[in-house]
PDB file of C-alpha atoms in Angstrom:
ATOM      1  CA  UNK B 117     -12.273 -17.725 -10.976  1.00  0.00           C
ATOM      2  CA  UNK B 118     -11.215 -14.050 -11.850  1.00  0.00           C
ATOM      3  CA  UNK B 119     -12.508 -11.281  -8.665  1.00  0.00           C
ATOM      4  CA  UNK B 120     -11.867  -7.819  -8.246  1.00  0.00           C
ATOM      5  CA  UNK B 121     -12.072  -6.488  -4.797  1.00  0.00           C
ATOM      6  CA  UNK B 122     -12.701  -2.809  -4.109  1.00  0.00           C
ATOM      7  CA  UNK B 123     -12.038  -1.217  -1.215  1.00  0.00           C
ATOM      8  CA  UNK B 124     -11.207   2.386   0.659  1.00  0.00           C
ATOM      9  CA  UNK B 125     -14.333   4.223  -0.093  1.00  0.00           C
ATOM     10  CA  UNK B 126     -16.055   6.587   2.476  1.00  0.00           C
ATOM     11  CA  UNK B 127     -16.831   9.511   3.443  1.00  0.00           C
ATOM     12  CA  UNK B 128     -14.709  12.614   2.873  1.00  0.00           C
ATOM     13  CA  UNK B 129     -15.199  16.478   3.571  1.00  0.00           C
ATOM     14  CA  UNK B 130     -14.164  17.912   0.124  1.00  0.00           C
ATOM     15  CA  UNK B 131     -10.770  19.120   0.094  1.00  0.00           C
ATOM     16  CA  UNK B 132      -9.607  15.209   1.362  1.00  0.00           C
ATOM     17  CA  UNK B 133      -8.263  12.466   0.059  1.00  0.00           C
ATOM     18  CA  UNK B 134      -8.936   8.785  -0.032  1.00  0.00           C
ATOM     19  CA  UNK B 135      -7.347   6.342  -1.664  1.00  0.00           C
ATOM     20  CA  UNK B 136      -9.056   3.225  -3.528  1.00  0.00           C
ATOM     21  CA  UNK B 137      -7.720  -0.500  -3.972  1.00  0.00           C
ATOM     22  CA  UNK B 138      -8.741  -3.337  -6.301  1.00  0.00           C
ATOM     23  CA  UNK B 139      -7.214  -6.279  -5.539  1.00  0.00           C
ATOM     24  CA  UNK B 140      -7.107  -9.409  -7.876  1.00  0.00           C
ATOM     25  CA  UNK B 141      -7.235 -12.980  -7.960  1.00  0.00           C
ATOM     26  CA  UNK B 142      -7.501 -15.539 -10.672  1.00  0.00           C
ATOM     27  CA  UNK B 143      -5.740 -12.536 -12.295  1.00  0.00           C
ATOM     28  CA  UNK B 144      -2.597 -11.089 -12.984  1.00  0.00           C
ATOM     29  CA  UNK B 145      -2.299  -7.454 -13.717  1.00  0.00           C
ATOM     30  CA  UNK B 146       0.715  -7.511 -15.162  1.00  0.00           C
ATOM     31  CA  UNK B 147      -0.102  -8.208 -18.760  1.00  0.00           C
ATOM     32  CA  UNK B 148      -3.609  -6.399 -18.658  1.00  0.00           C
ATOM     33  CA  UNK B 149      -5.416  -2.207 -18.525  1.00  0.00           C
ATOM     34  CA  UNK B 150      -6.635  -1.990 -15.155  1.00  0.00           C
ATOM     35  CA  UNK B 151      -9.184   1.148 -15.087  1.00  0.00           C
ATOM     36  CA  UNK B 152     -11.652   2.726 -12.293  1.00  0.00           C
ATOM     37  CA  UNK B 153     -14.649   3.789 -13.353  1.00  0.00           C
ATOM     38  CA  UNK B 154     -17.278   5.669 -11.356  1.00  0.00           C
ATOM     39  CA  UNK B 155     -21.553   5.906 -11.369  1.00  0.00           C
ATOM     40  CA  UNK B 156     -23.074   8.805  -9.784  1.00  0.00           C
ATOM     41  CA  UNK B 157     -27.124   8.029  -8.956  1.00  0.00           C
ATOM     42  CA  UNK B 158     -28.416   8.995 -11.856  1.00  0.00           C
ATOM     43  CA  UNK B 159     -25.748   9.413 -14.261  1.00  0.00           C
ATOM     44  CA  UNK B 160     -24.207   6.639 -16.848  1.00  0.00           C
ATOM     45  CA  UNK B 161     -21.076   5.070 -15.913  1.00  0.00           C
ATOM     46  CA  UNK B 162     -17.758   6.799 -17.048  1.00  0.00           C
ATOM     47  CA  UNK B 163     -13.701   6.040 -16.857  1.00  0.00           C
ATOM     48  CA  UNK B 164     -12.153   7.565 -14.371  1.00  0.00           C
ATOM     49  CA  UNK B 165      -8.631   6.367 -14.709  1.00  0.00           C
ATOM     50  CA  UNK B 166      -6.442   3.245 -16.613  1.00  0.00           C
ATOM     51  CA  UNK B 167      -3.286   2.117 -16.505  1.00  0.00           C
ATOM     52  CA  UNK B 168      -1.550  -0.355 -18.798  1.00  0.00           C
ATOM     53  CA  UNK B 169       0.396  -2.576 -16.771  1.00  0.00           C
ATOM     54  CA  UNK B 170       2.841  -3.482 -19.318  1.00  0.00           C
ATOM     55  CA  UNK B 171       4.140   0.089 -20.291  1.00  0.00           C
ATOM     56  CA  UNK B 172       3.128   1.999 -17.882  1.00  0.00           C
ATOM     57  CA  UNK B 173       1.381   4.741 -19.792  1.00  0.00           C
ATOM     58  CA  UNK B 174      -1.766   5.952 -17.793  1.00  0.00           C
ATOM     59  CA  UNK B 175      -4.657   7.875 -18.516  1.00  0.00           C
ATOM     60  CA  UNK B 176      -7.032  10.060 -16.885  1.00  0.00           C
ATOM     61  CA  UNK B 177     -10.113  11.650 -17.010  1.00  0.00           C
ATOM     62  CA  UNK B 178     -10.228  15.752 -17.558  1.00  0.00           C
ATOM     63  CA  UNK B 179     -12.362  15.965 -14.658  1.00  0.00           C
ATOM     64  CA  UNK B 180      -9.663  14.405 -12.451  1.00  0.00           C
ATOM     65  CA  UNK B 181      -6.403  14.999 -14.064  1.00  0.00           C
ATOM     66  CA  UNK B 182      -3.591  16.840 -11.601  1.00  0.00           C
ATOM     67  CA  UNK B 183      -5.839  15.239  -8.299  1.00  0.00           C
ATOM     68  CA  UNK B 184      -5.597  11.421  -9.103  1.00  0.00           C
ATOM     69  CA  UNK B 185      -3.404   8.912  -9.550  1.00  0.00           C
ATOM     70  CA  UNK B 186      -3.786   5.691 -10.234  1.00  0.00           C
ATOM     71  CA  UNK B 187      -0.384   3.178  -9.311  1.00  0.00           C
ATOM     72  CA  UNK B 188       0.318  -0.459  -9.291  1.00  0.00           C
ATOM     73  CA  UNK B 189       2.002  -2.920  -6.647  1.00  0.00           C
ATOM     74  CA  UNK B 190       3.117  -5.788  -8.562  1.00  0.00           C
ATOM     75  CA  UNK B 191       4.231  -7.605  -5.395  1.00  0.00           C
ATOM     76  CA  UNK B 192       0.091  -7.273  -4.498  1.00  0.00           C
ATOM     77  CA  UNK B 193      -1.235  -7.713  -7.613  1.00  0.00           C
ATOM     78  CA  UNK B 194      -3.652  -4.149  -6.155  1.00  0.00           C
ATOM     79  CA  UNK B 195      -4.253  -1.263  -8.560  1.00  0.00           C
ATOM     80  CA  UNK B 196      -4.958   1.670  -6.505  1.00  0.00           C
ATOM     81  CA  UNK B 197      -6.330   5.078  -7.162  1.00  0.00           C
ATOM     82  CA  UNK B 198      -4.988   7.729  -4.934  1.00  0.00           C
ATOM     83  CA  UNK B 199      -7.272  10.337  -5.261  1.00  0.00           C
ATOM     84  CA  UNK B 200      -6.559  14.302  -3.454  1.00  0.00           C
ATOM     85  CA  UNK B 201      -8.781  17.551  -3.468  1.00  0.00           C
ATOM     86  CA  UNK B 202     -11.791  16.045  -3.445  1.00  0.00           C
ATOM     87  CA  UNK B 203     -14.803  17.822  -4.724  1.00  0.00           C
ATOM     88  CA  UNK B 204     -18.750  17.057  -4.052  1.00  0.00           C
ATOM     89  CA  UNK B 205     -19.044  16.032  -7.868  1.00  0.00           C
ATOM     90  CA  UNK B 206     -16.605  13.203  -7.072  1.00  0.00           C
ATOM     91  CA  UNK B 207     -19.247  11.557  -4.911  1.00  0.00           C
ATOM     92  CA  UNK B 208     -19.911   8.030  -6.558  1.00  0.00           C
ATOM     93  CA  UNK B 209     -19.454   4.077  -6.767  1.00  0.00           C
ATOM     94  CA  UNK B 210     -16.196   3.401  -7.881  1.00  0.00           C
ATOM     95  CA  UNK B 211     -15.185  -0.064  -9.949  1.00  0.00           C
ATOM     96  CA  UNK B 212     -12.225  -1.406 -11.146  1.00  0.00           C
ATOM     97  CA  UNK B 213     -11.953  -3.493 -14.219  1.00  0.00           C
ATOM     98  CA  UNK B 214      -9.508  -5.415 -16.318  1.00  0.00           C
ATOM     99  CA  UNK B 215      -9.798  -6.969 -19.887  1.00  0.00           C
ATOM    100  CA  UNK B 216      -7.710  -9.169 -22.370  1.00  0.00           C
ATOM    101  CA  UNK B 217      -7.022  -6.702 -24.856  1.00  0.00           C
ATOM    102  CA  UNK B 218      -5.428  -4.229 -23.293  1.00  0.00           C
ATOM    103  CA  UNK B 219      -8.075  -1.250 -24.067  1.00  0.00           C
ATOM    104  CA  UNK B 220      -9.220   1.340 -21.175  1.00  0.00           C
ATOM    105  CA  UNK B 221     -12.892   1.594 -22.766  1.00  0.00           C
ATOM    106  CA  UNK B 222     -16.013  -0.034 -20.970  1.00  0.00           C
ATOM    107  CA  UNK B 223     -16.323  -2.871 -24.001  1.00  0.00           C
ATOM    108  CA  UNK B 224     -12.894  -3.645 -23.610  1.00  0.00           C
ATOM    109  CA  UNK B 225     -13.416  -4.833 -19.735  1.00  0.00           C
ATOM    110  CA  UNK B 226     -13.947  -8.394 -19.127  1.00  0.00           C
ATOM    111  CA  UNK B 227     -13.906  -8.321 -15.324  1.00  0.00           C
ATOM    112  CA  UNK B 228     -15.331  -5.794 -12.696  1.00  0.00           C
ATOM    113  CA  UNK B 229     -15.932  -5.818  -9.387  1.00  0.00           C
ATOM    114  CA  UNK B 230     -18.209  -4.695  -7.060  1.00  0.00           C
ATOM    115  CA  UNK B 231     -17.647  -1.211  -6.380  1.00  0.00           C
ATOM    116  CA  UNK B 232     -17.157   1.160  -3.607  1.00  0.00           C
ATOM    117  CA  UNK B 233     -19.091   3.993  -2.217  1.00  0.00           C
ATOM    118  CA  UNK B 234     -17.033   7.136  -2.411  1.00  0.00           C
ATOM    119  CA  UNK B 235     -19.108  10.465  -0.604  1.00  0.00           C
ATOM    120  CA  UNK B 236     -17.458  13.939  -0.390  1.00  0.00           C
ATOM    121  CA  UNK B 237     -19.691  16.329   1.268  1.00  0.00           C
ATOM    122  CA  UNK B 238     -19.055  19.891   0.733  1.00  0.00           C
TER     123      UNK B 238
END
C-alpha cells in the first residue's frame, strides 16, 4: 500500500520559515514527480512546487519562486519543501503527491496524502 505522510505545518508570523516533509512508503521516489500542492478555504487547489526525481529539474510556482525550495533525501525516501519569507497569502493545507508518469499536473498524481495545515499570520 502506497502513503504519503505530511508533516511540519504550523503556525508562522510572516517573515518565517517552515519547512514541510512527505514521507513515502510502498513508494519509491526515485523514478517518480513528487509535487506540493496547497488549498486555501475557499480557493481550488493549485501546484505549489515538483520535482522530478530522476533529473532533477524542479519547478515552481510564480507566487513562490526565490522563497521555496523543494529537495529530496534519497536515503529517506522524504521530499521536503523548505519554504522562507512567508507571507499571509501562503496560509493553506499543503499535500504532496506522486504519479507514474512523471507529470507535475493534478491529473498526473496517482497518490496524495493527507495534508498539512500551514498558517502565517501577518
Amino acid at each position: 500500500e502506497v502513503q504519503l505522510v505530511e508533516s511540519g505545518g504550523g503556525w508562522v508570523q510572516a517573515g518565517g520559515s517552515l519547512r514541510l516533509s512527505c514521507a513515502a512508503s510502498g513508494i519509491t521516489f526515485g523514478d517518480l514527480a513528487v509535487g506540493w500542492f496547497r488549498q486555501a478555504p475557499g480557493l481550488e487547489r493549485e501546484g505549489v512546487s515538483c520535482l522530478i526525481s530522476s533529473d532533477g529539474r524542479t519547478y515552481y510556482a510564480e507566487s513562490v519562486k526565490g522563497r521555496f525550495n523543494i529537495s529530496w533525501d534519497n536515503t529517506k525516501n522524504t521530499v521536503y519543501l523548505q519554504m522562507s519569507s512567508l507571507k499571509p497569502e501562503d496560509t493553506a493545507d499543503y499535500y504532496c503527491a506522486t504519479g507514474w508518469n512523471s507529470g507535475c499536473q493534478e491529473p498526473d498524481m496517482d497518490y496524495w496524502g493527507k495534508g498539512t495545515l500551514v498558517t502565517v499570520s501577518s
